Amino acid sequence: MSLDKDQIHKLATLSRIAIDEATLESVGERLSAVLDLVDQLQAADTTGVEPMAHPLQTTQKLRDDVVSEPNHQEAFQTLSDSIHDGLYLVPKVIE
Amino acid sequence: MHNMSIAELGLGLRSKTFSSRELTEHFLRRIATLNPRYNAVITVTEESALASAERSDEQLRNGAGGDLCGIPVLHKDIFCTRNVRTSCGSKMLDNFIPPYDATVVENFADAGAVMLGKTNMDEFAMGSSNETSFYGPVKNPWDITRVPGGSSGGSAAAVAARLGAAATATDTGGSIRQPAALCGVSGLKPTYGRVSRWGMIAFASSLDQAGPIAKSAEDCAILLQCMASYDPRDSTSVERAVPDYRATLNDSVAGVKIGIPKEYFSDGLDPSVEAAVMDSLAALRELGAELVDISLPNSHLSVPAYYVIAPAEASANLSRFDGVRYGHRCDNPVDLEDMYRRSRAEGFGEEVQRRILIGSYCLSAGYYDAYYRKAQQVRQLIRQDFVNAFEQVDIIMGPTCPSPAFKFGAKGDDPVAMYLEDIYTIATNLAGLPGMSVPCGLVDGNPAGIQLIGNYFDEASLLNVAHRLQQATDWHKLQPGGLD
Amino acid sequence: MQWETVIGLEIHVQLATATKIFSGASTRFGGAANSQACAIDLAMPGTLPVLNAQAVDFALMFGLAIDADIPMMSVFERKNYFYPDLPKGYQTTQLDKPIVGAGRVTIATADGGTKEIRIHHAHLEEDAGKSLHEGDFGSQYSAIDLNRAGTPLIEIVTEPDLSNATEAVTFAKKLHALVTSLGICDGRMAEGSLRFDVNVSVRPLGSETLGTRTETKNLNSFKFMEEAIVREVARQIDVLEDGGSIIQQTRLYNGDTKVARSMRSKEEANDYRYFPCPDLLPVVITEARLQRLRDALPELPDARVARLIERYAIAAKDAQILASDVALANYFETVAKHCDDPRLAANWTTGELIGRLNGEGLELAESPIDAEQLGILIQRIGDQTISGKMAKQVFDGVWSGAGEVDQIIKERGLKQVSDSGALEQLVADVLAKNPAMIDDYLATEEGRRKKKLGGFMGQIMQASKGQANPQQVNQILLAQLQSLIQSRGD
């Protein structure tokens, strides 16, 4: 399996990671090497095998609907420099 | 003091031979002197360590405090620590100071343990050599031209160099066991769900599990006792009584059936490592254990399955690092897309980026069934191999990794060669089983590890067999040269 | 050409839980920006979700109310996309294994019949935060408030069973009544508690294949929804009749400008890379849990309409209006309890009360007159203490805070005169003063005399300063006129 440039661009867009055009080729080669490794899966006979999403065979526990989180806004917002009146600022979103 | 076991340190503290403050100062001095050589510790919390040592001394004076009261430990930098930078080895979180503690960190604090600082690691726990850390590689105390393993290389090297009494670590595909093996120390990855993941920065949520790295199986038992807990904040943490691990450490291993999977002794295994592993198995046979040849026929599929599942989960887990609320944000973004793309390209290193891209690929439209769904099916086959095996045997043993520590840069250009480093450890994560690595000898002066794999929630058997092995042999007492 | 419209809805219903779906942060509306976003809602590293039991129960109650299949197991998935108000970079939602399977909702149609709208499924998910695009933070920025992030939603997806805007609105109102009756949603559409996405397509009448559809998102009033559908249907027909074709797109409707525009299409064409969320385990619903919820299910709108009609003998139309809002129906029943005339109670509740509330933009909960007072007011009409006209004055008095019903009647001396002796005298006096009117009345042919009564009534009521009991006056007047006719005829 080898990835072409368009595919790498698409993955970079999905993942929101800028990739320098100069490194595109080497990035592609290494990704392709990994995909060659995982392609070994295709040889496995998995007919009728239930996919296993999780190691635990248990079920989801439920939480009581009781407010348990106090307001720690001040502490959280020391982690960002882009705050205005308690709002997080980002470059303008165009819908 | 730094060579004493946790039990011995506990006795020393209780008998007032030394105080926790003295012990803490001792380790802080060692860190100051030795760490520049190894780069195992990336944050030292001297002030708060001394303060908590004094609180523990107070407790001890009052005759209170458990096994870990006053014991200085190090936490892998993947565990959130309140008011202490938690970087996960990444530039992305170089400025991240969480306002909360991980449950594991809380459990240690509640037990009166003293946090000395945070250990270096592969970025976001993605790596097997500690070469991907934003803070530079950790050097193996046995040979500083060699890697310590990863991703918990900082924790393993710190324990090997006796920079703390013990360290916490995490294991997603071998990240406790492989560095423990390469640094000649003992490490335990518990059953998935045994230890809370709350506050532990996620790599692959269905595989990640925290555990201890220490000088011996006995120390691991004491540490696991503290780490294991049911945590209502983690939906995947298991509500199940934690057994007294120390109580069964000395049980006889006579009649214990040890499965030896033929697939773990295949072509890629260094013959010297194999010989060391066989020596330890022979020692256990001497103690009355029964060695049984078994097969785990889908073992060869574990690395491919892992490199679909782990990157897929990681690709989503790492989406939160977007530069909006915390973490690295690029300078002067021209628009929102630019902010996302550059913040993430600058904040994440190459290996992390690679895994995110792989994960996105395996989940994307048209590839999901061929990769992700297929890998989940193979995961089921791998689990079933173990379920079948545990109908015949009590534990499974084999090498932890194919060869001793390699030189820096030896696998730098080839991600796949690096990934194969975890060929023997990954299957237990996929199945969710507990695994352990203990030292089993030296190969050309570098440590080799033997791996023990237990049935679900049977950490006690692993600790018991490992402890009995350590009673009968001295491999775990070997130390790197150049230390006092 | 004749065209046929096909409409399907996706409805986001905010569940009325105290806390978020995966965290213990409050869901209270209107808090200071980001004051109700905890570490989990902010997607701080290392945080993990734990599912809110009440959100699960509310979703199940909806399922029971629409007679849906409820699978034993449901699974949460991650839907991956980047957006600043989506802190984790994925939305935790459900895809293949939703908590509520196929069900049905019956609506009344314009021709007086009923129609069954199939519900494809309903799933649990988390709401995103809010992005503000205008404010004093600078035009180059958007600002993010994550208080809403993690609020539990059920997304209800219908089959394309609706045929026009009226039906769609009828369905939407029915759904509103359903979720508010269940108590699983506060129903406050202006606050975004209920949001409709409308999928619209048209096709030649009789055609079997569906046309290309567009989706108009986030309609938060019935009026906007109706307008948006009507306009979109017209637009599509125009395009097709001009020989064009419909492009599948997502549109945003602006209720103020009445204009819909196409949203900027995403580059990656929505490759959401769903996969099961590894931080959450499969949710298993036990029969015991379902039974407990079934036993505690409140009365649903259809049942309530039937009961209101049967118990109070009120008009079907009034019963429908009342049962469309559980609070209103409760209000009415309290009114009815405090008076002997439930039909009059229904008239006043659906007429005067709702009219005044709407006129002043008030919620029922903010009504200045409570149900007990309205009941007493209606009882005073019934026991003939006051006339209907006086009742309106008293209503105004209570509304403006002048006091309670009986107090106002007393203070303003509004008691109507029902003493028949006094009324006889009053009527006789007025007749005696107006011989010309009597002549006119008598000269009018018998069938048309009724029209002439108004003049007498006006005079009499005026003479009584509005306090005469009009029914009684009416009877006495007729009787006295009759005897005049007889006496003249003699």
mmCIF file of N, CA and C in Angstrom, chain C residues 232-317:
data_model
loop_
_atom_site.group_PDB
_atom_site.id
_atom_site.type_symbol
_atom_site.label_atom_id
_atom_site.label_comp_id
_atom_site.label_asym_id
_atom_site.label_seq_id
_atom_site.Cartn_x
_atom_site.Cartn_y
_atom_site.Cartn_z
ATOM 1 N N GLU C 232 -38.319 27.021 0.781
ATOM 2 C CA GLU C 232 -37.412 26.053 0.164
ATOM 3 C C GLU C 232 -38.142 25.224 -0.905
ATOM 4 N N VAL C 233 -39.383 24.844 -0.599
ATOM 5 C CA VAL C 233 -40.164 24.090 -1.590
ATOM 6 C C VAL C 233 -40.341 24.937 -2.847
ATOM 7 N N ALA C 234 -40.707 26.203 -2.655
ATOM 8 C CA ALA C 234 -40.905 27.094 -3.808
ATOM 9 C C ALA C 234 -39.610 27.249 -4.597
ATOM 10 N N ARG C 235 -38.493 27.392 -3.862
ATOM 11 C CA ARG C 235 -37.202 27.557 -4.531
ATOM 12 C C ARG C 235 -36.870 26.332 -5.383
ATOM 13 N N GLN C 236 -37.066 25.160 -4.777
ATOM 14 C CA GLN C 236 -36.722 23.932 -5.507
ATOM 15 C C GLN C 236 -37.593 23.778 -6.756
ATOM 16 N N ILE C 237 -38.881 24.073 -6.599
ATOM 17 C CA ILE C 237 -39.778 23.937 -7.761
ATOM 18 C C ILE C 237 -39.361 24.922 -8.863
ATOM 19 N N ASP C 238 -39.018 26.153 -8.443
ATOM 20 C CA ASP C 238 -38.542 27.136 -9.421
ATOM 21 C C ASP C 238 -37.332 26.629 -10.176
ATOM 22 N N VAL C 239 -36.366 26.120 -9.405
ATOM 23 C CA VAL C 239 -35.131 25.630 -10.028
ATOM 24 C C VAL C 239 -35.459 24.530 -11.025
ATOM 25 N N LEU C 240 -36.304 23.575 -10.600
ATOM 26 C CA LEU C 240 -36.600 22.434 -11.467
ATOM 27 C C LEU C 240 -37.406 22.857 -12.696
ATOM 28 N N GLU C 241 -38.353 23.762 -12.474
ATOM 29 C CA GLU C 241 -39.181 24.182 -13.623
ATOM 30 C C GLU C 241 -38.381 25.010 -14.620
ATOM 31 N N ASP C 242 -37.284 25.620 -14.110
ATOM 32 C CA ASP C 242 -36.395 26.333 -15.031
ATOM 33 C C ASP C 242 -35.401 25.402 -15.697
ATOM 34 N N GLY C 243 -35.579 24.113 -15.452
ATOM 35 C CA GLY C 243 -34.693 23.131 -16.077
ATOM 36 C C GLY C 243 -33.412 22.882 -15.315
ATOM 37 N N GLY C 244 -33.298 23.464 -14.129
ATOM 38 C CA GLY C 244 -32.092 23.255 -13.320
ATOM 39 C C GLY C 244 -32.191 21.994 -12.480
ATOM 40 N N SER C 245 -31.164 21.773 -11.675
ATOM 41 C CA SER C 245 -31.240 20.637 -10.755
ATOM 42 C C SER C 245 -30.855 21.105 -9.349
ATOM 43 N N ILE C 246 -31.347 20.345 -8.371
ATOM 44 C CA ILE C 246 -31.122 20.699 -6.969
ATOM 45 C C ILE C 246 -29.761 20.159 -6.540
ATOM 46 N N ILE C 247 -29.011 21.025 -5.866
ATOM 47 C CA ILE C 247 -27.713 20.580 -5.342
ATOM 48 C C ILE C 247 -27.891 20.212 -3.889
ATOM 49 N N GLN C 248 -27.393 19.043 -3.513
ATOM 50 C CA GLN C 248 -27.495 18.635 -2.107
ATOM 51 C C GLN C 248 -26.635 19.574 -1.273
ATOM 52 N N GLN C 249 -27.243 20.227 -0.306
ATOM 53 C CA GLN C 249 -26.496 21.202 0.477
ATOM 54 C C GLN C 249 -27.151 21.418 1.830
ATOM 55 N N THR C 250 -26.374 22.030 2.691
ATOM 56 C CA THR C 250 -26.888 22.408 4.001
ATOM 57 C C THR C 250 -27.133 23.903 3.988
ATOM 58 N N ARG C 251 -28.324 24.303 4.439
ATOM 59 C CA ARG C 251 -28.690 25.711 4.378
ATOM 60 C C ARG C 251 -28.989 26.245 5.771
ATOM 61 N N LEU C 252 -28.766 27.523 5.930
ATOM 62 C CA LEU C 252 -29.103 28.194 7.182
ATOM 63 C C LEU C 252 -30.190 29.207 6.883
ATOM 64 N N TYR C 253 -31.267 29.176 7.680
ATOM 65 C CA TYR C 253 -32.374 30.105 7.450
ATOM 66 C C TYR C 253 -32.304 31.214 8.486
ATOM 67 N N ASN C 254 -32.355 32.441 8.008
ATOM 68 C CA ASN C 254 -32.365 33.575 8.922
ATOM 69 C C ASN C 254 -33.805 34.051 9.084
ATOM 70 N N GLY C 255 -34.356 33.866 10.261
ATOM 71 C CA GLY C 255 -35.754 34.175 10.522
ATOM 72 C C GLY C 255 -36.062 35.663 10.423
ATOM 73 N N ASP C 256 -35.049 36.478 10.637
ATOM 74 C CA ASP C 256 -35.277 37.921 10.583
ATOM 75 C C ASP C 256 -35.349 38.422 9.147
ATOM 76 N N THR C 257 -34.417 37.941 8.319
ATOM 77 C CA THR C 257 -34.391 38.419 6.934
ATOM 78 C C THR C 257 -35.208 37.536 6.000
ATOM 79 N N LYS C 258 -35.659 36.389 6.533
ATOM 80 C CA LYS C 258 -36.422 35.412 5.727
ATOM 81 C C LYS C 258 -35.609 34.882 4.551
ATOM 82 N N VAL C 259 -34.302 34.862 4.724
ATOM 83 C CA VAL C 259 -33.457 34.373 3.640
ATOM 84 C C VAL C 259 -32.662 33.172 4.131
ATOM 85 N N ALA C 260 -32.592 32.150 3.282
ATOM 86 C CA ALA C 260 -31.756 31.004 3.585
ATOM 87 C C ALA C 260 -30.532 31.072 2.697
ATOM 88 N N ARG C 261 -29.372 30.679 3.258
ATOM 89 C CA ARG C 261 -28.183 30.639 2.408
ATOM 90 C C ARG C 261 -27.474 29.298 2.607
ATOM 91 N N SER C 262 -26.716 28.957 1.611
ATOM 92 C CA SER C 262 -25.992 27.693 1.666
ATOM 93 C C SER C 262 -24.777 27.857 2.568
ATOM 94 N N MET C 263 -24.530 26.864 3.451
ATOM 95 C CA MET C 263 -23.344 26.934 4.293
ATOM 96 C C MET C 263 -22.123 26.589 3.461
ATOM 97 N N ARG C 264 -20.989 27.182 3.859
ATOM 98 C CA ARG C 264 -19.743 26.887 3.164
ATOM 99 C C ARG C 264 -19.503 25.378 3.233
ATOM 100 N N SER C 265 -19.288 24.751 2.098
ATOM 101 C CA SER C 265 -19.126 23.297 2.141
ATOM 102 C C SER C 265 -17.742 22.960 2.663
ATOM 103 N N LYS C 266 -17.692 21.940 3.512
ATOM 104 C CA LYS C 266 -16.423 21.555 4.115
ATOM 105 C C LYS C 266 -15.545 20.858 3.074
ATOM 106 N N GLU C 267 -14.257 21.189 3.124
ATOM 107 C CA GLU C 267 -13.325 20.647 2.145
ATOM 108 C C GLU C 267 -13.328 19.118 2.080
ATOM 109 N N GLU C 268 -13.345 18.525 3.271
ATOM 110 C CA GLU C 268 -13.139 17.069 3.283
ATOM 111 C C GLU C 268 -14.431 16.294 3.111
ATOM 112 N N ALA C 269 -15.508 17.018 2.772
ATOM 113 C CA ALA C 269 -16.784 16.357 2.511
ATOM 114 C C ALA C 269 -17.162 15.409 3.638
ATOM 115 N N ASN C 270 -17.037 15.923 4.865
ATOM 116 C CA ASN C 270 -17.561 15.208 6.027
ATOM 117 C C ASN C 270 -17.137 13.749 6.157
ATOM 118 N N ASP C 271 -15.864 13.509 6.253
ATOM 119 C CA ASP C 271 -15.412 12.148 6.558
ATOM 120 C C ASP C 271 -15.229 12.089 8.074
ATOM 121 N N TYR C 272 -16.309 11.681 8.760
ATOM 122 C CA TYR C 272 -16.343 11.815 10.215
ATOM 123 C C TYR C 272 -15.604 10.712 10.970
ATOM 124 N N ARG C 273 -15.165 9.710 10.270
ATOM 125 C CA ARG C 273 -14.363 8.635 10.876
ATOM 126 C C ARG C 273 -14.938 8.132 12.211
ATOM 127 N N TYR C 274 -16.211 7.801 12.181
ATOM 128 C CA TYR C 274 -16.855 7.254 13.385
ATOM 129 C C TYR C 274 -16.147 5.983 13.844
ATOM 130 N N PHE C 275 -16.007 5.820 15.126
ATOM 131 C CA PHE C 275 -15.638 4.499 15.678
ATOM 132 C C PHE C 275 -16.108 4.443 17.128
ATOM 133 N N PRO C 276 -16.277 3.232 17.664
ATOM 134 C CA PRO C 276 -16.832 3.118 19.020
ATOM 135 C C PRO C 276 -15.934 3.824 20.029
ATOM 136 N N CYS C 277 -16.534 4.612 20.915
ATOM 137 C CA CYS C 277 -15.732 5.360 21.887
ATOM 138 C C CYS C 277 -15.147 4.403 22.917
ATOM 139 N N PRO C 278 -13.796 4.322 22.968
ATOM 140 C CA PRO C 278 -13.194 3.353 23.888
ATOM 141 C C PRO C 278 -13.234 3.793 25.356
ATOM 142 N N ASP C 279 -13.656 5.017 25.609
ATOM 143 C CA ASP C 279 -13.766 5.459 27.000
ATOM 144 C C ASP C 279 -15.117 5.108 27.609
ATOM 145 N N LEU C 280 -16.026 4.629 26.769
ATOM 146 C CA LEU C 280 -17.363 4.272 27.249
ATOM 147 C C LEU C 280 -17.656 2.834 26.837
ATOM 148 N N LEU C 281 -18.314 2.111 27.702
ATOM 149 C CA LEU C 281 -18.619 0.709 27.430
ATOM 150 C C LEU C 281 -20.047 0.621 26.879
ATOM 151 N N PRO C 282 -20.404 -0.522 26.315
ATOM 152 C CA PRO C 282 -21.785 -0.645 25.812
ATOM 153 C C PRO C 282 -22.800 -0.396 26.943
ATOM 154 N N VAL C 283 -23.854 0.325 26.594
ATOM 155 C CA VAL C 283 -24.909 0.634 27.571
ATOM 156 C C VAL C 283 -25.958 -0.467 27.458
ATOM 157 N N VAL C 284 -26.161 -1.179 28.546
ATOM 158 C CA VAL C 284 -27.131 -2.270 28.510
ATOM 159 C C VAL C 284 -28.370 -1.853 29.292
ATOM 160 N N ILE C 285 -29.528 -1.991 28.635
ATOM 161 C CA ILE C 285 -30.797 -1.594 29.241
ATOM 162 C C ILE C 285 -31.502 -2.844 29.730
ATOM 163 N N THR C 286 -31.756 -2.899 31.009
ATOM 164 C CA THR C 286 -32.432 -4.072 31.553
ATOM 165 C C THR C 286 -33.942 -3.895 31.444
ATOM 166 N N GLU C 287 -34.646 -5.009 31.406
ATOM 167 C CA GLU C 287 -36.104 -4.970 31.355
ATOM 168 C C GLU C 287 -36.637 -4.311 32.629
ATOM 169 N N ALA C 288 -35.936 -4.533 33.735
ATOM 170 C CA ALA C 288 -36.383 -3.942 35.005
ATOM 171 C C ALA C 288 -36.357 -2.412 34.921
ATOM 172 N N ARG C 289 -35.308 -1.889 34.308
ATOM 173 C CA ARG C 289 -35.203 -0.433 34.171
ATOM 174 C C ARG C 289 -36.352 0.102 33.308
ATOM 175 N N LEU C 290 -36.589 -0.602 32.200
ATOM 176 C CA LEU C 290 -37.669 -0.185 31.312
ATOM 177 C C LEU C 290 -39.016 -0.239 32.018
ATOM 178 N N GLN C 291 -39.228 -1.297 32.787
ATOM 179 C CA GLN C 291 -40.514 -1.465 33.455
ATOM 180 C C GLN C 291 -40.730 -0.346 34.473
ATOM 181 N N ARG C 292 -39.664 -0.027 35.198
ATOM 182 C CA ARG C 292 -39.752 1.047 36.191
ATOM 183 C C ARG C 292 -40.143 2.362 35.504
ATOM 184 N N LEU C 293 -39.535 2.621 34.339
ATOM 185 C CA LEU C 293 -39.844 3.856 33.610
ATOM 186 C C LEU C 293 -41.259 3.821 33.035
ATOM 187 N N ARG C 294 -41.634 2.653 32.533
ATOM 188 C CA ARG C 294 -42.966 2.492 31.946
ATOM 189 C C ARG C 294 -44.032 2.774 33.008
ATOM 190 N N ASP C 295 -43.801 2.224 34.215
ATOM 191 C CA ASP C 295 -44.768 2.395 35.302
ATOM 192 C C ASP C 295 -44.895 3.861 35.708
ATOM 193 N N ALA C 296 -43.822 4.606 35.550
ATOM 194 C CA ALA C 296 -43.820 5.997 36.029
ATOM 195 C C ALA C 296 -44.093 6.993 34.907
ATOM 196 N N LEU C 297 -44.406 6.477 33.715
ATOM 197 C CA LEU C 297 -44.597 7.370 32.570
ATOM 198 C C LEU C 297 -45.790 8.304 32.818
ATOM 199 N N PRO C 298 -45.607 9.606 32.649
ATOM 200 C CA PRO C 298 -46.741 10.508 32.860
ATOM 201 C C PRO C 298 -47.753 10.383 31.722
ATOM 202 N N GLU C 299 -48.929 11.019 31.917
ATOM 203 C CA GLU C 299 -49.960 11.006 30.889
ATOM 204 C C GLU C 299 -49.454 11.732 29.641
ATOM 205 N N LEU C 300 -49.626 11.126 28.494
ATOM 206 C CA LEU C 300 -49.125 11.714 27.250
ATOM 207 C C LEU C 300 -50.213 12.552 26.580
ATOM 208 N N PRO C 301 -49.829 13.423 25.664
ATOM 209 C CA PRO C 301 -50.786 14.385 25.098
ATOM 210 C C PRO C 301 -52.074 13.757 24.547
ATOM 211 N N ASP C 302 -51.977 12.669 23.792
ATOM 212 C CA ASP C 302 -53.192 12.074 23.212
ATOM 213 C C ASP C 302 -54.151 11.627 24.302
ATOM 214 N N ALA C 303 -53.585 10.976 25.303
ATOM 215 C CA ALA C 303 -54.409 10.494 26.400
ATOM 216 C C ALA C 303 -55.025 11.664 27.154
ATOM 217 N N ARG C 304 -54.263 12.724 27.248
ATOM 218 C CA ARG C 304 -54.757 13.871 28.001
ATOM 219 C C ARG C 304 -55.901 14.557 27.260
ATOM 220 N N VAL C 305 -55.764 14.684 25.950
ATOM 221 C CA VAL C 305 -56.845 15.267 25.153
ATOM 222 C C VAL C 305 -58.123 14.479 25.406
ATOM 223 N N ALA C 306 -58.012 13.162 25.312
ATOM 224 C CA ALA C 306 -59.184 12.306 25.487
ATOM 225 C C ALA C 306 -59.779 12.489 26.879
ATOM 226 N N ARG C 307 -58.891 12.547 27.861
ATOM 227 C CA ARG C 307 -59.394 12.665 29.225
ATOM 228 C C ARG C 307 -60.031 14.039 29.466
ATOM 229 N N LEU C 308 -59.420 15.082 28.929
ATOM 230 C CA LEU C 308 -59.969 16.427 29.129
ATOM 231 C C LEU C 308 -61.367 16.521 28.521
ATOM 232 N N ILE C 309 -61.527 15.917 27.340
ATOM 233 C CA ILE C 309 -62.838 15.962 26.683
ATOM 234 C C ILE C 309 -63.864 15.182 27.506
ATOM 235 N N GLU C 310 -63.437 14.025 27.937
ATOM 236 C CA GLU C 310 -64.389 13.172 28.637
ATOM 237 C C GLU C 310 -64.756 13.751 30.001
ATOM 238 N N ARG C 311 -63.756 14.173 30.729
ATOM 239 C CA ARG C 311 -64.004 14.594 32.096
ATOM 240 C C ARG C 311 -64.661 15.974 32.183
ATOM 241 N N TYR C 312 -64.261 16.874 31.274
ATOM 242 C CA TYR C 312 -64.735 18.253 31.403
ATOM 243 C C TYR C 312 -65.737 18.644 30.335
ATOM 244 N N ALA C 313 -65.976 17.739 29.405
ATOM 245 C CA ALA C 313 -66.912 18.020 28.311
ATOM 246 C C ALA C 313 -66.556 19.325 27.589
ATOM 247 N N ILE C 314 -65.281 19.542 27.371
ATOM 248 C CA ILE C 314 -64.857 20.750 26.658
ATOM 249 C C ILE C 314 -64.689 20.428 25.183
ATOM 250 N N ALA C 315 -64.578 21.467 24.375
ATOM 251 C CA ALA C 315 -64.460 21.271 22.930
ATOM 252 C C ALA C 315 -63.118 20.603 22.600
ATOM 253 N N ALA C 316 -63.141 19.761 21.573
ATOM 254 C CA ALA C 316 -61.931 19.041 21.173
ATOM 255 C C ALA C 316 -60.800 20.023 20.857
ATOM 256 N N LYS C 317 -61.163 21.123 20.211
ATOM 257 C CA LYS C 317 -60.141 22.090 19.823
ATOM 258 C C LYS C 317 -59.447 22.686 21.056
#
